[in-house]
Tab-separated table of C-alpha atoms in Angstrom:
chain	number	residue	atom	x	y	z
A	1	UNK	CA	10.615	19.751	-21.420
A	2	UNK	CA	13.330	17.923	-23.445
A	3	UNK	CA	12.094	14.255	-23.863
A	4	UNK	CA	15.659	12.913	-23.155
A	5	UNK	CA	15.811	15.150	-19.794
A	6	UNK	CA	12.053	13.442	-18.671
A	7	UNK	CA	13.427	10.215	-19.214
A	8	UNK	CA	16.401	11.139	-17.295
A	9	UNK	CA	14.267	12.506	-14.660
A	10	UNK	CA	11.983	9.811	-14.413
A	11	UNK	CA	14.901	7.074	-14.482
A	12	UNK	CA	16.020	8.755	-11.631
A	13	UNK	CA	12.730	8.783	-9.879
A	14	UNK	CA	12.498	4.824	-10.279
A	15	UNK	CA	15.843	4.042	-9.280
A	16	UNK	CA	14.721	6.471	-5.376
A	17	UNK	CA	11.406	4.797	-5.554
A	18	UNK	CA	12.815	1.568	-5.838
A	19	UNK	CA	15.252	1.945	-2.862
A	20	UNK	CA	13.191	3.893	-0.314
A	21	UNK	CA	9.931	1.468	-1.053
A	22	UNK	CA	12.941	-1.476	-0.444
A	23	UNK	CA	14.479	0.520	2.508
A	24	UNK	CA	10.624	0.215	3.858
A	25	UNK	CA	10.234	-3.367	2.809
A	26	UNK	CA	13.495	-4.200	5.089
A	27	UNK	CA	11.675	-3.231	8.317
A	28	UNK	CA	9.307	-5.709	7.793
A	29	UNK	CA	11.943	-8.009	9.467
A	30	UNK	CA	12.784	-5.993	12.148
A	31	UNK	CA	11.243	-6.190	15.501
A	32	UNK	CA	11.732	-4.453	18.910
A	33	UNK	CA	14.392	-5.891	20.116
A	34	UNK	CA	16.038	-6.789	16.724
A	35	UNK	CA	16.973	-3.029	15.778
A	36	UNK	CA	13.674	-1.806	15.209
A	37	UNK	CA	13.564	2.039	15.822
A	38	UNK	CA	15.998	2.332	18.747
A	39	UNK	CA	15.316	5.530	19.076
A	40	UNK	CA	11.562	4.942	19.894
A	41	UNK	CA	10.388	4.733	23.879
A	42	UNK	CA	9.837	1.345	24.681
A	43	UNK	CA	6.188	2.141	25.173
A	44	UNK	CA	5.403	2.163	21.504
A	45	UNK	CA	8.020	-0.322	20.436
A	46	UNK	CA	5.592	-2.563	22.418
A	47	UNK	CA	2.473	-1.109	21.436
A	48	UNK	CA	0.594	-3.486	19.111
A	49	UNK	CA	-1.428	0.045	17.945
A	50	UNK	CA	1.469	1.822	16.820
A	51	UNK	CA	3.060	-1.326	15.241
A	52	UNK	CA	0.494	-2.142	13.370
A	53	UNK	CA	0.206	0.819	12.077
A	54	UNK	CA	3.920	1.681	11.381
A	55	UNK	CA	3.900	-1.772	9.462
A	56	UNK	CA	0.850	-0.941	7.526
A	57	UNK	CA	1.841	2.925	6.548
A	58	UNK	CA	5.580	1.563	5.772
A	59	UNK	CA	3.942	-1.495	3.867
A	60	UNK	CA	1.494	-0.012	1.781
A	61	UNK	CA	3.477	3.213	1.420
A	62	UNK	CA	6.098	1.278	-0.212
A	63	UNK	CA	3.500	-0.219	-2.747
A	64	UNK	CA	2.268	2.956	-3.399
A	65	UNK	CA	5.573	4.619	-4.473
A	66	UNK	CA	6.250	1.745	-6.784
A	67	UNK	CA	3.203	1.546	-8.284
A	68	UNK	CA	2.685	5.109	-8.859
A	69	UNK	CA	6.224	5.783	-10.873
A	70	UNK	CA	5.487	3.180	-12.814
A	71	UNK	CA	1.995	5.260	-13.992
A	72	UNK	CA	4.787	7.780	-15.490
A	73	UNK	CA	5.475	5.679	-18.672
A	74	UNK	CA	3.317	6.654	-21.426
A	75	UNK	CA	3.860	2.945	-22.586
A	76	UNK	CA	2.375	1.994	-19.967
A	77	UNK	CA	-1.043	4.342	-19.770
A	78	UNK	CA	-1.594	2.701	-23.073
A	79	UNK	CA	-2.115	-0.434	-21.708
A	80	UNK	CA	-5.171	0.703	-20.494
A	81	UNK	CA	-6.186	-2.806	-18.375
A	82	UNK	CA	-2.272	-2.495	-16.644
A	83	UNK	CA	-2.752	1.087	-15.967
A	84	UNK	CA	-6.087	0.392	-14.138
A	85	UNK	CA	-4.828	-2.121	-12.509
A	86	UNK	CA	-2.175	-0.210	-10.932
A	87	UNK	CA	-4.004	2.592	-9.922
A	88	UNK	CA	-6.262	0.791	-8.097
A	89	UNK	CA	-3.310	-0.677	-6.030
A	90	UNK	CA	-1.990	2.907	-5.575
A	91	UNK	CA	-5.323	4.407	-4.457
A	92	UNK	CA	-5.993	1.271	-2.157
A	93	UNK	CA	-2.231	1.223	-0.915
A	94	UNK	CA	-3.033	5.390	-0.100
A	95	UNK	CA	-5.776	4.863	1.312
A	96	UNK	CA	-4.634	2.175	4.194
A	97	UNK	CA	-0.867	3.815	3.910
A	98	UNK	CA	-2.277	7.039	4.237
A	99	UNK	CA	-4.224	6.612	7.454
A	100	UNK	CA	-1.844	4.738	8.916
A	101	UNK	CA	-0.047	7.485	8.526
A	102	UNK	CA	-2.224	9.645	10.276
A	103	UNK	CA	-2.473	7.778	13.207
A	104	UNK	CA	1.654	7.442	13.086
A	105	UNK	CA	1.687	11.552	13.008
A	106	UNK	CA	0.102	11.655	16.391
A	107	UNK	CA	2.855	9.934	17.834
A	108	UNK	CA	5.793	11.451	15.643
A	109	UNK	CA	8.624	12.906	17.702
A	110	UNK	CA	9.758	16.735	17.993
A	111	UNK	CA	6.637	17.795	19.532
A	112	UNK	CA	3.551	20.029	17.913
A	113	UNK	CA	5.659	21.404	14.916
A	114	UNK	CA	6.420	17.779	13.848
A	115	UNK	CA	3.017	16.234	14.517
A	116	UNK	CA	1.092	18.996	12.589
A	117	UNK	CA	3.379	18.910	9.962
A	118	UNK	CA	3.138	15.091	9.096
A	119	UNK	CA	-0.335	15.284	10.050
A	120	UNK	CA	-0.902	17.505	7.322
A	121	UNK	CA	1.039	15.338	4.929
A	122	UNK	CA	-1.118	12.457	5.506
A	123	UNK	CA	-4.483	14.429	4.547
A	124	UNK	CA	-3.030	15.971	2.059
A	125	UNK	CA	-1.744	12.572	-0.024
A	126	UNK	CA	-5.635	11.101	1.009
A	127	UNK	CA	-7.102	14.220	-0.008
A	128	UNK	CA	-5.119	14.553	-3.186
A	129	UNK	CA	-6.145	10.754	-3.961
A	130	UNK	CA	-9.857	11.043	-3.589
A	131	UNK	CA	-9.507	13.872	-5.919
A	132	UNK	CA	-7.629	11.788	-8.508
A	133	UNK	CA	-10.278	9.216	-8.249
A	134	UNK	CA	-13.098	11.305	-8.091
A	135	UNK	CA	-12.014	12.736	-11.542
A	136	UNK	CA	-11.427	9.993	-13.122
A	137	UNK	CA	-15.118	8.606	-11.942
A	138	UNK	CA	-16.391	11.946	-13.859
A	139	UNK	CA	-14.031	11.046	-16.679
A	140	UNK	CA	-12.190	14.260	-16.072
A	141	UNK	CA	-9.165	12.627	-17.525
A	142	UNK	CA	-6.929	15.984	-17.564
A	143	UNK	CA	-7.984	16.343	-13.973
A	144	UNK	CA	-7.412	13.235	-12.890
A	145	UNK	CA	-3.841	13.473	-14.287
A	146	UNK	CA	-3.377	16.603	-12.285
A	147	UNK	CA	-4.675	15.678	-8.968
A	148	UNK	CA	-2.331	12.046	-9.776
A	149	UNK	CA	1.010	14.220	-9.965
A	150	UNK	CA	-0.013	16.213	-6.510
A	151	UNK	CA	-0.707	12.849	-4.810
A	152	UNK	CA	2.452	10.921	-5.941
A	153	UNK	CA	4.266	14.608	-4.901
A	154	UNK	CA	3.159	13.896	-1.599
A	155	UNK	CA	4.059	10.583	-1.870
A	156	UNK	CA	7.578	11.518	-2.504
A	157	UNK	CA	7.571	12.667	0.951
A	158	UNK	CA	9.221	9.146	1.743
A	159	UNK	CA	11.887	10.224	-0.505
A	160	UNK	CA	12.846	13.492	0.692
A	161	UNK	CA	12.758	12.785	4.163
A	162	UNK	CA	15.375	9.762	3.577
A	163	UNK	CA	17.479	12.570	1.659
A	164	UNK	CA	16.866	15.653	3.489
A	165	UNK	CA	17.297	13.812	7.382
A	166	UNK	CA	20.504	12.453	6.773
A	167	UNK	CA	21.795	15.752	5.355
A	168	UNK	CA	20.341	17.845	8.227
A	169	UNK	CA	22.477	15.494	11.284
A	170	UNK	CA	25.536	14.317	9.268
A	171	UNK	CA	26.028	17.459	6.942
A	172	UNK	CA	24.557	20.226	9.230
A	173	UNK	CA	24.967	18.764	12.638
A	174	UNK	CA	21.436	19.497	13.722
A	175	UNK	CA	20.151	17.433	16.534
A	176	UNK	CA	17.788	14.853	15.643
A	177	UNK	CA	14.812	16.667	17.253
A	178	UNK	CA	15.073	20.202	15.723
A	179	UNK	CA	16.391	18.358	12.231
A	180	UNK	CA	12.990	16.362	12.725
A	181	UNK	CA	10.754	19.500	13.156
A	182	UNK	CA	12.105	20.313	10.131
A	183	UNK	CA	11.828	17.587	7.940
A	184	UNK	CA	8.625	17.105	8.842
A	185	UNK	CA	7.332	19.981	6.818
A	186	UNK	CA	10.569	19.980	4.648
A	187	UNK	CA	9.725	16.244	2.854
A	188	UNK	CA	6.412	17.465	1.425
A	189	UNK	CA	5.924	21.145	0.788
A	190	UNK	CA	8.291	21.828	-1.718
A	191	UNK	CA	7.161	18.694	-3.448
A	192	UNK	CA	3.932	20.366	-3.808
A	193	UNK	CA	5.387	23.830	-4.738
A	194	UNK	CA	7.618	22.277	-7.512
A	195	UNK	CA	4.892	20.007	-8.848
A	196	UNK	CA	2.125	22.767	-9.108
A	197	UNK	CA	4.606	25.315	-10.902
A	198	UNK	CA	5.037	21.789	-13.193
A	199	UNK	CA	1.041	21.574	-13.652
A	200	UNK	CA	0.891	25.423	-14.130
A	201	UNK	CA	3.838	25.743	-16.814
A	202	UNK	CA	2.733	22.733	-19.049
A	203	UNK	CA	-0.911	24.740	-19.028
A	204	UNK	CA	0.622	27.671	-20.327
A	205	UNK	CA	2.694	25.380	-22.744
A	206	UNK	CA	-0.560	24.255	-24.199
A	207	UNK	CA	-2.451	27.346	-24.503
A	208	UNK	CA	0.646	29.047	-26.235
């Protein structure tokens, strides 16, 4: 790939990762009856459970997707003590974001097809973590920089779904539970189709 088009690409990456982690940040100030997800029952609005973990998955997601672009600058990587740094906040972030997350998926509205399909996003960016760190703890560098692009895929979720959701009720008049059912699978898989045809092109690049 063109070297001006990645930094394109990845300039454009910050400037979404930057808004959707600040989008998150801004319902740290929000409470139940301050415009905090109206359309929420009233039983989890109230429910210190879910609260605590919507603030920790939205807090520590947020981290995550700004700490993780960031690991994109080859700059950067050569700092090796910053790089370490950061990915230790990422995989810590994941780790509490990511379970959170979990827990949130149980509760998620638009039924079975919505719950599984968040569900499965939330073991899938934990899963795809581990494996990043657990390559990198064998020094399987090239590994570790594979299973790092899957997990920051999935944690572009946050970014789709705050691009796709919108689209699907202002654009294509869905209503918000059908639009949700959809999203819910919609945020994450093609993240992880794009990013593997990425991972499988640049091997093919190299052995050419």
């Amino acid at each position: 790939m063109n070297k001006r088009i990645k930094i394109i690409l990845w300039s454009l990456l910050v400037i979404l990762s930057i808004s959707v982690a600040g989008y998150a940040f801004a319902y740290l100030s929000f409470t139940p009856d301050r415009g905090f997800p109206a359309q929420k029952p009233e039983a989890l609005r109230t429910s210190v459970f879910w609260l605590l973990a919507f603030y920790t998955h939205i807090s520590f997601g947020g981290i995550a997707l700004l700490t993780g672009v960031f690991q994109f600058s080859e700059k950067l990587r050569k700092r090796m003590a910053l790089h370490r740094t950061l990915g230790k906040i990422y995989l810590i972030s994941i780790l509490l974001g990511g379970v959170a997350g979990f827990i949130l998926s149980l509760f998620a509205e638009g039924g079975i097809i919505a719950k599984v399909g968040f569900n499965l996003l939330a073991v899938t960016w934990l899963l795809t973590s581990w494996l990043a760190y657990s390559s990198i703890r064998n020094r399987d560098i090239e590994a570790h920089r594979k299973w790092m692009l899957r997990s920051y895929a999935a944690c572009c979720a946050a970014i789709s779904l705050r691009l796709i959701l919108p689209f699907e009720l202002a654009a294509l008049h869905m209503d918000f539970t059908t639009a949700y059912q959809i999203v819910a699978w919609a945020c994450w898989v093609p993240n992880m189709i794009v990013i593997e045809m990425y991972i499988r092109i640049q091997k093919q690049v190299q052995l050419a």
